mmCIF file of C-alpha atoms in Angstrom:
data_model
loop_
_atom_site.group_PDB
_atom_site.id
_atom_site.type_symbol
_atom_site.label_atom_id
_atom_site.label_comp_id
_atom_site.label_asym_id
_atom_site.label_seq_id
_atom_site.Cartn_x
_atom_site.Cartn_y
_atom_site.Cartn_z
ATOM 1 C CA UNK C 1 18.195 -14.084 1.686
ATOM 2 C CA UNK C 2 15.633 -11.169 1.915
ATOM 3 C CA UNK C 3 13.863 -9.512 4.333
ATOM 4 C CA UNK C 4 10.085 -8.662 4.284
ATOM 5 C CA UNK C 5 7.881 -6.752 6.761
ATOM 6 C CA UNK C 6 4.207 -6.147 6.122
ATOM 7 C CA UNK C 7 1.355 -4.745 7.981
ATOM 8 C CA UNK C 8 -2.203 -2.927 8.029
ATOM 9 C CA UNK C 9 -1.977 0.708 7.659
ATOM 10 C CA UNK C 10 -3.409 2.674 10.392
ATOM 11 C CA UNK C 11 -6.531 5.198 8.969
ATOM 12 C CA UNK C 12 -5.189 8.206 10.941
ATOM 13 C CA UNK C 13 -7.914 8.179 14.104
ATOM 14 C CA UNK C 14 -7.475 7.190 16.764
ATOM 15 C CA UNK C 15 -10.094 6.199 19.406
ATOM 16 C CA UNK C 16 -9.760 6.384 22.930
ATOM 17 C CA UNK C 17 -10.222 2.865 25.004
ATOM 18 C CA UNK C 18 -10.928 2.577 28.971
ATOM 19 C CA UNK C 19 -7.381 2.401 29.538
ATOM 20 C CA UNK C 20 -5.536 4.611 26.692
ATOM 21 C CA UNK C 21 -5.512 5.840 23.330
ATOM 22 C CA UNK C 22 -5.708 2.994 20.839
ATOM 23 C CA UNK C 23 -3.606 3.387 17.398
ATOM 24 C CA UNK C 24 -4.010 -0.067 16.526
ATOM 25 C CA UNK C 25 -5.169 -0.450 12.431
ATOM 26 C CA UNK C 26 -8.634 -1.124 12.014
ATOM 27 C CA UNK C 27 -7.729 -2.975 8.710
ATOM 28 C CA UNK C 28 -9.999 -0.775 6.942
ATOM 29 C CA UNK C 29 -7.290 1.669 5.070
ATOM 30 C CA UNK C 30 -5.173 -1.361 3.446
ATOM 31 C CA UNK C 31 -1.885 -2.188 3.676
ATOM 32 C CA UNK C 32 1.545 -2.325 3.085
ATOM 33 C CA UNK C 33 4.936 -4.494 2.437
ATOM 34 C CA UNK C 34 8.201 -3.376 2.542
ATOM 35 C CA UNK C 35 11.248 -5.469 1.722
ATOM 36 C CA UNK C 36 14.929 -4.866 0.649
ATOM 37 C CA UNK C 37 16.008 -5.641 -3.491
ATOM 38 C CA UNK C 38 19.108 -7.038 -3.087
ATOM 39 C CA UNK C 39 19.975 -11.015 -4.624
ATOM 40 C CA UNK C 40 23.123 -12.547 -3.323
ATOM 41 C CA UNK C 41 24.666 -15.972 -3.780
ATOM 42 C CA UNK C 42 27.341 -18.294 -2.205
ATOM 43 C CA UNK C 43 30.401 -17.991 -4.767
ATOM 44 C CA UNK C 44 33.424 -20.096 -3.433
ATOM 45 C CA UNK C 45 32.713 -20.039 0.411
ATOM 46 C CA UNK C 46 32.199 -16.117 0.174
ATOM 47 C CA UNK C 47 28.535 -14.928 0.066
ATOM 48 C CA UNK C 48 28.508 -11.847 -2.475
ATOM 49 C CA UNK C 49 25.903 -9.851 -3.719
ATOM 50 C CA UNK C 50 24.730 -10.244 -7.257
ATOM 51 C CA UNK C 51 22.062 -7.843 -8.106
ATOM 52 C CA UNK C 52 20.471 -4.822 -6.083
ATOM 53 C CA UNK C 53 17.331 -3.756 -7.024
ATOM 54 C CA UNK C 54 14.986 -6.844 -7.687
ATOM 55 C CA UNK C 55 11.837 -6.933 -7.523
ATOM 56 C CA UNK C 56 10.575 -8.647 -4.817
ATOM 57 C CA UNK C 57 6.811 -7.481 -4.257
ATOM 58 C CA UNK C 58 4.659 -8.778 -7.264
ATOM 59 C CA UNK C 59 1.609 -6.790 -7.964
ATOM 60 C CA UNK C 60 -0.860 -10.237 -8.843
ATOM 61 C CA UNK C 61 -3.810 -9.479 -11.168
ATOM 62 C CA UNK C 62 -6.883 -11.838 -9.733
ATOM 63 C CA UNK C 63 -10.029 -12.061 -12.835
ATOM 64 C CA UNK C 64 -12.770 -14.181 -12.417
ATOM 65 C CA UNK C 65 -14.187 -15.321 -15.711
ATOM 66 C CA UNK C 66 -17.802 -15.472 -16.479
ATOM 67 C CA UNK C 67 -20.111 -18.055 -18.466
ATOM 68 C CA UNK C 68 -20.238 -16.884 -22.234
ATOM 69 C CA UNK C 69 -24.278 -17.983 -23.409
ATOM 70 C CA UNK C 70 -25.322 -17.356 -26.453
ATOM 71 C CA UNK C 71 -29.004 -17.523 -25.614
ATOM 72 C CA UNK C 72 -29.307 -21.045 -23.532
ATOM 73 C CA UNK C 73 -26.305 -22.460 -24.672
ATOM 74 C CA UNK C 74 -23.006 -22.449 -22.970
ATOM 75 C CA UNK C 75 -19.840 -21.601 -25.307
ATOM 76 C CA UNK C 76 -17.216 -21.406 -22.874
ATOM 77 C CA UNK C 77 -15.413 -18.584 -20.804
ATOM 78 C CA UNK C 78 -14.378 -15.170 -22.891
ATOM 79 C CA UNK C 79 -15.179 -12.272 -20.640
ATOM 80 C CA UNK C 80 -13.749 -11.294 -17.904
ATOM 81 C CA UNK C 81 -17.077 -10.587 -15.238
ATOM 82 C CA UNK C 82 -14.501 -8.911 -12.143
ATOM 83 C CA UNK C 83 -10.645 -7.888 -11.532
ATOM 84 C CA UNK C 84 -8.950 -7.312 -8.502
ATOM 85 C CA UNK C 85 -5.621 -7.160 -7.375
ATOM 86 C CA UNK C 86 -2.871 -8.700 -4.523
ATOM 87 C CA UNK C 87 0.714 -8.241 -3.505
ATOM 88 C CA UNK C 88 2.405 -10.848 -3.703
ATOM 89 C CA UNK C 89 6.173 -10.989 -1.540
ATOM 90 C CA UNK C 90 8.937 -13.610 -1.500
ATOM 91 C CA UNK C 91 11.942 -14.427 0.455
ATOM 92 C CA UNK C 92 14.126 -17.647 0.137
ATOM 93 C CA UNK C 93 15.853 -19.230 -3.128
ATOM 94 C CA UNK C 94 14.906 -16.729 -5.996
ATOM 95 C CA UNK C 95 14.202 -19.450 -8.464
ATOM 96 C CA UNK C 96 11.936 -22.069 -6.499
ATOM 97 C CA UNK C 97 10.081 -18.347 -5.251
ATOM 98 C CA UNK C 98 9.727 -16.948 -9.787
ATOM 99 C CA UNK C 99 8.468 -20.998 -9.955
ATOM 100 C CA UNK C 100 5.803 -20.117 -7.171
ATOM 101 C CA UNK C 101 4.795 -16.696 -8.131
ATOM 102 C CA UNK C 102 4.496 -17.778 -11.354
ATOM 103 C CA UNK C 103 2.076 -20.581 -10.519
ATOM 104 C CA UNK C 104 0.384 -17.754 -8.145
ATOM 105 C CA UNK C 105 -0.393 -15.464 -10.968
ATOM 106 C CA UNK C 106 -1.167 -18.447 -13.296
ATOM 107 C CA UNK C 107 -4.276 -19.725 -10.809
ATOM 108 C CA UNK C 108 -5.253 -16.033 -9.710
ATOM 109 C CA UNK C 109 -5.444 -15.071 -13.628
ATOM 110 C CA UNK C 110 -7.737 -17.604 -14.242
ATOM 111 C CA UNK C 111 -10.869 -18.408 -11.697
ATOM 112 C CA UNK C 112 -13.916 -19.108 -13.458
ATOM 113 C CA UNK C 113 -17.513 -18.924 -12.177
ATOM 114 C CA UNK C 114 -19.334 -22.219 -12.279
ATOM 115 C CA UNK C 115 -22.607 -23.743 -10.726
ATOM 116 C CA UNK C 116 -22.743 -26.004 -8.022
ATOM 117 C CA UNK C 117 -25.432 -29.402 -8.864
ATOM 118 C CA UNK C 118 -28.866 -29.650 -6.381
ATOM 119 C CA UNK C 119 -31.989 -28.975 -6.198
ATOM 120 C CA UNK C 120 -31.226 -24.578 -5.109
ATOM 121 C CA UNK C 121 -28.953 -22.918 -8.329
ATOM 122 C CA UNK C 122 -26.327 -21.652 -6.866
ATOM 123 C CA UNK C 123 -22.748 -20.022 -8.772
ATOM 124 C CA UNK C 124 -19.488 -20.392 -7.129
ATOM 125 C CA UNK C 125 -15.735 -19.668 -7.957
ATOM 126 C CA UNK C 126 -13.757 -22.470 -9.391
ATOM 127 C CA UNK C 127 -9.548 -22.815 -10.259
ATOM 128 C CA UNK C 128 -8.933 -23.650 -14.100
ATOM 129 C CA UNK C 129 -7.849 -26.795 -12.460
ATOM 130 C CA UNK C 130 -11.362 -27.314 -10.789
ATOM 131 C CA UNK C 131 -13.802 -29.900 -11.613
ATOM 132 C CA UNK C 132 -16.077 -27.271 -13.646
ATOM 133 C CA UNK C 133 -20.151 -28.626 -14.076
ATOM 134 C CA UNK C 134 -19.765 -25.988 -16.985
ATOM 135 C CA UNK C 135 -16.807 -27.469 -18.735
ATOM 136 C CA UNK C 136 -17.810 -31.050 -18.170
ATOM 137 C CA UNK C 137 -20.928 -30.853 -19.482
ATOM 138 C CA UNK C 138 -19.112 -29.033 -22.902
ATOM 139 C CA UNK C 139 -20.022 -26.394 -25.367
ATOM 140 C CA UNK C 140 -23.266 -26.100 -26.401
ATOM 141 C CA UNK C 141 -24.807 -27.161 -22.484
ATOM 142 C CA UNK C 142 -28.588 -25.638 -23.033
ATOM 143 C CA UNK C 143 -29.249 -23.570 -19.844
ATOM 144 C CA UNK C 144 -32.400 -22.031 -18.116
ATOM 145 C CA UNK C 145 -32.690 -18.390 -19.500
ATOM 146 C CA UNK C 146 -33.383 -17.360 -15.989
ATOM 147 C CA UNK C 147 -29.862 -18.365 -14.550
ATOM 148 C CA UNK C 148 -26.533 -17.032 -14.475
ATOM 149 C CA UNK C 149 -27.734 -13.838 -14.396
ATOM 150 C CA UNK C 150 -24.445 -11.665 -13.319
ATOM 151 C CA UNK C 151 -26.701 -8.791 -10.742
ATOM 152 C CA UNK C 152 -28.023 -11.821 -9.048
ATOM 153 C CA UNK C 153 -26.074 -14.986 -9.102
ATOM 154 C CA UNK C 154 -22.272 -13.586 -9.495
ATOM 155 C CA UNK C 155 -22.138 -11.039 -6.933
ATOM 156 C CA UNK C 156 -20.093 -11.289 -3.585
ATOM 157 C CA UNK C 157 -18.090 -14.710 -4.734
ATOM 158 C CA UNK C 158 -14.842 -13.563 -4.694
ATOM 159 C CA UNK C 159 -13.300 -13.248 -0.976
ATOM 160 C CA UNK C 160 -10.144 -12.787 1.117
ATOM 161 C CA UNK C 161 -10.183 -15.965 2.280
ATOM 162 C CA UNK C 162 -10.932 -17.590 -0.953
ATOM 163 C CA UNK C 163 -7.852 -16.025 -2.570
ATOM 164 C CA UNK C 164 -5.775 -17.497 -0.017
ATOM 165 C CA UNK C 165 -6.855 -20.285 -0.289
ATOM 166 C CA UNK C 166 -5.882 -20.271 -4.115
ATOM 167 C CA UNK C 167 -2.630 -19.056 -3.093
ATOM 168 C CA UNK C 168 -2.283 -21.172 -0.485
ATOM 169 C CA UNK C 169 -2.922 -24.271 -3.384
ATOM 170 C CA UNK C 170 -0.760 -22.616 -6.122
ATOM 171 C CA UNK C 171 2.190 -22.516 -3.560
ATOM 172 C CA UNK C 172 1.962 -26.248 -3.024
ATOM 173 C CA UNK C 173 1.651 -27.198 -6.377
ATOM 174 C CA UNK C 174 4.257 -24.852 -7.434
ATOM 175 C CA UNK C 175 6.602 -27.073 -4.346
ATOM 176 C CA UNK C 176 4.806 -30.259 -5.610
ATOM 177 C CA UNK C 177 6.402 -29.792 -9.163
ATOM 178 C CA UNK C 178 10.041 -28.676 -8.158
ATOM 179 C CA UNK C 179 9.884 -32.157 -6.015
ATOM 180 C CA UNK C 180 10.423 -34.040 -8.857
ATOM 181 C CA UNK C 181 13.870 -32.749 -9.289
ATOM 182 C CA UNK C 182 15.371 -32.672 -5.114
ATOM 183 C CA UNK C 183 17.247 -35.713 -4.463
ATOM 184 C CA UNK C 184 18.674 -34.506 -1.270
ATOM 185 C CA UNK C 185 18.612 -32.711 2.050
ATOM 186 C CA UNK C 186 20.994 -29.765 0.494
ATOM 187 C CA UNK C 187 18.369 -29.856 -2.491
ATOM 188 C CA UNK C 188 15.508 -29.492 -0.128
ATOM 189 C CA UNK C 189 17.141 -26.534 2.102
ATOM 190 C CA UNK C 190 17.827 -24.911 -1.155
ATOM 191 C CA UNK C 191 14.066 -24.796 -2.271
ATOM 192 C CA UNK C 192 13.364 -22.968 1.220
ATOM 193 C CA UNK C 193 10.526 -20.143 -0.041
ATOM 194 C CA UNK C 194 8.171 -18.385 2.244
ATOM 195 C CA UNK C 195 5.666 -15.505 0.793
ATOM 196 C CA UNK C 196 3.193 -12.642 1.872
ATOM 197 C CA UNK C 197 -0.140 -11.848 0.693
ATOM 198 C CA UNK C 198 -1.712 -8.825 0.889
ATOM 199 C CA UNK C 199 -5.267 -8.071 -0.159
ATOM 200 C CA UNK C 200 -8.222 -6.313 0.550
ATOM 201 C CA UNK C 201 -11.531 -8.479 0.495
ATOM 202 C CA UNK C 202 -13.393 -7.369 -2.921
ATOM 203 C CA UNK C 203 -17.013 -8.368 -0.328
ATOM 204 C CA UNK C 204 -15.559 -6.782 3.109
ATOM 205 C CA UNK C 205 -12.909 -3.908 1.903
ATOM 206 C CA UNK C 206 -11.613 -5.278 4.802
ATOM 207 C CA UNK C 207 -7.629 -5.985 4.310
ATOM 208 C CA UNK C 208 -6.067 -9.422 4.759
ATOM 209 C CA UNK C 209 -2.652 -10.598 5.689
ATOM 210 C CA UNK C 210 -1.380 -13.966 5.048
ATOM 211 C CA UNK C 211 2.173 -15.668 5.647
ATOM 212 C CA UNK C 212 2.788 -18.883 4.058
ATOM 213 C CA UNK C 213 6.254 -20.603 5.650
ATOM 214 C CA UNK C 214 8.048 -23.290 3.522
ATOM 215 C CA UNK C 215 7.483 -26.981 5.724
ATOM 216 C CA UNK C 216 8.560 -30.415 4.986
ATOM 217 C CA UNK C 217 7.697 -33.472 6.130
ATOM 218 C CA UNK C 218 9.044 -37.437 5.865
ATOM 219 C CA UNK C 219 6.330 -39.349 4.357
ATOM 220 C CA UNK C 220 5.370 -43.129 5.834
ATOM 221 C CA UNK C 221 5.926 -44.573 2.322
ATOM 222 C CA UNK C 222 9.095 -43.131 1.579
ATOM 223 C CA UNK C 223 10.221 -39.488 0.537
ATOM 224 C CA UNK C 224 9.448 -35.926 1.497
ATOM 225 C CA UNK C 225 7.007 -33.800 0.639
ATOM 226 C CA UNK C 226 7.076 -29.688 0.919
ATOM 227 C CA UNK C 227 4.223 -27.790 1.494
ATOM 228 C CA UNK C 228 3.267 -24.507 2.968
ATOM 229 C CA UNK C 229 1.531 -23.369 6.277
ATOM 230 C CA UNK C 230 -0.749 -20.552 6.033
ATOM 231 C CA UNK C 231 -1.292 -18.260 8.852
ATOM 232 C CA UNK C 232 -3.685 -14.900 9.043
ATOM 233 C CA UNK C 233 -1.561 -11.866 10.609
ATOM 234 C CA UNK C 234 -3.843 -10.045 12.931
ATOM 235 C CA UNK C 235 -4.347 -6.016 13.364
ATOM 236 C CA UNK C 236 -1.759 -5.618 15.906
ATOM 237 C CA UNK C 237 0.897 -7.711 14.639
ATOM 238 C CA UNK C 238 3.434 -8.039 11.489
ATOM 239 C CA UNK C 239 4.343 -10.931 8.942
ATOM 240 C CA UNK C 240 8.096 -11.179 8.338
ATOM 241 C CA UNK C 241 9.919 -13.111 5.970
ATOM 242 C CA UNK C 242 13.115 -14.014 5.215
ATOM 243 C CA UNK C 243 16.155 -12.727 7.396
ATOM 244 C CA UNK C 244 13.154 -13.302 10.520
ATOM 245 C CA UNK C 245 15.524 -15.142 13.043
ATOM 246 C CA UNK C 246 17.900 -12.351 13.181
ATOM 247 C CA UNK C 247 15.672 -8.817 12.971
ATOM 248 C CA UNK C 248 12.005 -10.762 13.998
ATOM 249 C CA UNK C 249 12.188 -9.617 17.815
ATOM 250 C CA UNK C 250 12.884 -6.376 16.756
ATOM 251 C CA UNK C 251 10.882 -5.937 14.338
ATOM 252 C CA UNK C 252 7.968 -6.966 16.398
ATOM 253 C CA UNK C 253 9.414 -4.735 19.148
ATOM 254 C CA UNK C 254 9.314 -1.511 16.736
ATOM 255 C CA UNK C 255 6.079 -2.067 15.593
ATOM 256 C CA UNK C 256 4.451 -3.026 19.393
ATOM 257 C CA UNK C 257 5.937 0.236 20.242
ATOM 258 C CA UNK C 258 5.201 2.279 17.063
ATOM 259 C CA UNK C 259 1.476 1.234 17.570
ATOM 260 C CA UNK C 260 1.510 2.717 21.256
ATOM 261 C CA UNK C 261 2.748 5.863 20.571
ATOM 262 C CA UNK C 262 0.975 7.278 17.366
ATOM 263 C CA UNK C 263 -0.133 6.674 14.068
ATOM 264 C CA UNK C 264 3.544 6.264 12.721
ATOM 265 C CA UNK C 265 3.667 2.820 12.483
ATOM 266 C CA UNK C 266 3.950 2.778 8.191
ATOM 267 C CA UNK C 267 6.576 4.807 8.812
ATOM 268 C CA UNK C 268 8.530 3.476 11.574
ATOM 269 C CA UNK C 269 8.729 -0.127 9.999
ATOM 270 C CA UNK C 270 9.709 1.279 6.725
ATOM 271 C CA UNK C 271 12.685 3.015 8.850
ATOM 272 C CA UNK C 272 13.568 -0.233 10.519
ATOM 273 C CA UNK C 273 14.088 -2.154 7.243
ATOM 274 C CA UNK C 274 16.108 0.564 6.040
ATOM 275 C CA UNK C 275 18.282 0.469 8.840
ATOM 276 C CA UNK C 276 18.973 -3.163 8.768
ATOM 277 C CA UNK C 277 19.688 -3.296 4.817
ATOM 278 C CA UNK C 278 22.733 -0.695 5.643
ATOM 279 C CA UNK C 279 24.151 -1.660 8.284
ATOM 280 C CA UNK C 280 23.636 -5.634 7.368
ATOM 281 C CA UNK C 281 27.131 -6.814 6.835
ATOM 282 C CA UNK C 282 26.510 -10.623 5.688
ATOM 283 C CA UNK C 283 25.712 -9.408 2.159
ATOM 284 C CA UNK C 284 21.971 -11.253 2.424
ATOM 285 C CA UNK C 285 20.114 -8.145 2.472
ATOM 286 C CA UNK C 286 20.588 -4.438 0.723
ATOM 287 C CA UNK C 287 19.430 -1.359 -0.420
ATOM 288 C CA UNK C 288 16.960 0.058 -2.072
ATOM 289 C CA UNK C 289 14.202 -0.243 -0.392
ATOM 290 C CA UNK C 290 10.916 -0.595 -2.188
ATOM 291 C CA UNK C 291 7.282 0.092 0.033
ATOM 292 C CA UNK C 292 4.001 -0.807 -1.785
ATOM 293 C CA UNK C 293 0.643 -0.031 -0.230
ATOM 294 C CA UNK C 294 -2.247 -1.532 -1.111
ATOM 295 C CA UNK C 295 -6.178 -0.055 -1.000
ATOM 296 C CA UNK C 296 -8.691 -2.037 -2.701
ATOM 297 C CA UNK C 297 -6.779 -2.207 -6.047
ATOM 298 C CA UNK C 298 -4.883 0.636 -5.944
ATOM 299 C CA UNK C 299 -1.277 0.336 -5.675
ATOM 300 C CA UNK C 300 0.923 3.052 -4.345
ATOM 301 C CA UNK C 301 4.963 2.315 -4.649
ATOM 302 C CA UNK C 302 7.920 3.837 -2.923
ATOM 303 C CA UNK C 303 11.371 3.569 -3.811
ATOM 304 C CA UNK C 304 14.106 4.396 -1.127
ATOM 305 C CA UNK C 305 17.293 4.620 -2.586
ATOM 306 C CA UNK C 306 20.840 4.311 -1.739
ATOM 307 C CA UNK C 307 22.275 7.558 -0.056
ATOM 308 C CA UNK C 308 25.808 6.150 -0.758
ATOM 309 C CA UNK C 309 24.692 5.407 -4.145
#
């Protein structure tokens, strides 16, 4: 098991309100995820831990590829036209989550601008597994001169919400694929995986906050199918993952409170994690700690060792 916290950061000022001063984040200064690094397994009845130290926050590279013309012909994708960059966080079974994060990375590594057909050119932002007007029309498509030109027709494409939307698609074809290999209930519990994103929106600077939690469902014809639910974490509240039916309340209590009282609230919820990794006693969470804060594409990463260590 894990557990995962993540939040906005507060900008240190605070504004007064009709009632009292306000320390809720204005999203505008990033954010950040904190989670434990210990891996544990089930070994003859006994849960035990089996590494400490995993990494558990993925740093997720997101390029959108531009159209490569040679003059008015189209010869593919080769340049990379914008980068950005995501966390990524995981908590459930280790292997289904590499599977997922995997297929994450894979999708966000390769978005490629395209064209949408009509009478008013427009570009837009497709997946590698997209239907792509580019790609279906093949190499050597003759094109207007006075089109896909990157200042005018490329700018502004990439959002917040269209990343989680990829992610949001990656994760269910990542579940769609291990599927094909649960045969049972046990099987299906096992595959359990919920994840974080973090970004900031490349258009907005505005930072996002997305939980994805691991559903199933019994389908008319026969089977089950796994999928993900996607829900946006507002300014004044927390995702958490993982160990979230036995430290959610409080969590959500510390950082309520935390809020109130000053602009603290990074570092109260990086104490609170802490707390629960040493004094947990079921072995499904441990030290170190690892925080990662994210502004714009800048990633800042604290490690919080062991004092018994």
């Amino acid at each position: 098991m894990t557990l995962v916290v993540a939040g906005y950061k507060q900008n240190g000022y605070a504004w007064k309100t009709d009632r009292e001063q306000d320390y809720t984040p204005n999203r505008q200064s990033g954010s950040f995820v904190i989670a434990d690094s210990m891996i544990s397994n089930v070994i003859q009845g006994t849960r035990k831990p089996l590494v400490s130290g995993f990494k558990k926050i993925n740093e997720v590279p997101v390029k959108v590829w531009q159209p490569h013309l040679v003059g008015e012909l189209f010869q593919g994708y080769k340049q990379v036209f914008q980068e950005h960059r995501c966390l990524i966080a995981f908590a459930g079974s280790t292997l289904t989550a590499q599977h997922v994060v995997d297929t994450i990375s894979g999708h966000l590594s390769q978005l490629r601008i395209d064209y949408v057909e009509g009478n008013d050119f427009r570009c837009v932002i497709r997946k590698s597994c997209d239907n792509n007007n580019l790609l279906n029309n093949g190499i050597g498509g003759c094109y207007d001169d006075d089109i896909f030109i990157p200042e005018r027709d490329y700018q502004d494409l990439l959002t917040a919400d269209y990343i989680s939307e990829v992610v949001e698609h990656s994760i269910n074809k990542g579940f769609e694929s291990k599927m094909k290999h649960v045969l049972d209930q046990a099987s299906l519990v096992g595959m359990n995986t919920n994840i974080i994103l973090a970004v900031d929106c490349p258009v907005t600077r505005i930072a996002h906050i997305y939980k994805y939690k691991f559903q199933y469902k019994v389908l008319p014809e026969g089977g089950v199918k796994a999928y993900c639910e996607k829900e946006f974490i507002e300014a004044d509240n927390i995702a958490i993952i993982g160990m979230e039916t036995m430290y959610g309340n409080d969590a959500i209590q510390v950082a309520q409170t935390s809020m109130k009282e000053g602009l603290h609230f990074k570092e109260k919820m990086t104490e609170f994690v802490v707390d629960c990794a040493k004094n947990d006693m079921t072995f499904e969470i441990g030290m170190p700690i690892v925080l990662k804060e994210l502004e714009g594409v800048s990633v800042k990463k604290t490690f919080i060792p062991d004092d018994d260590v």
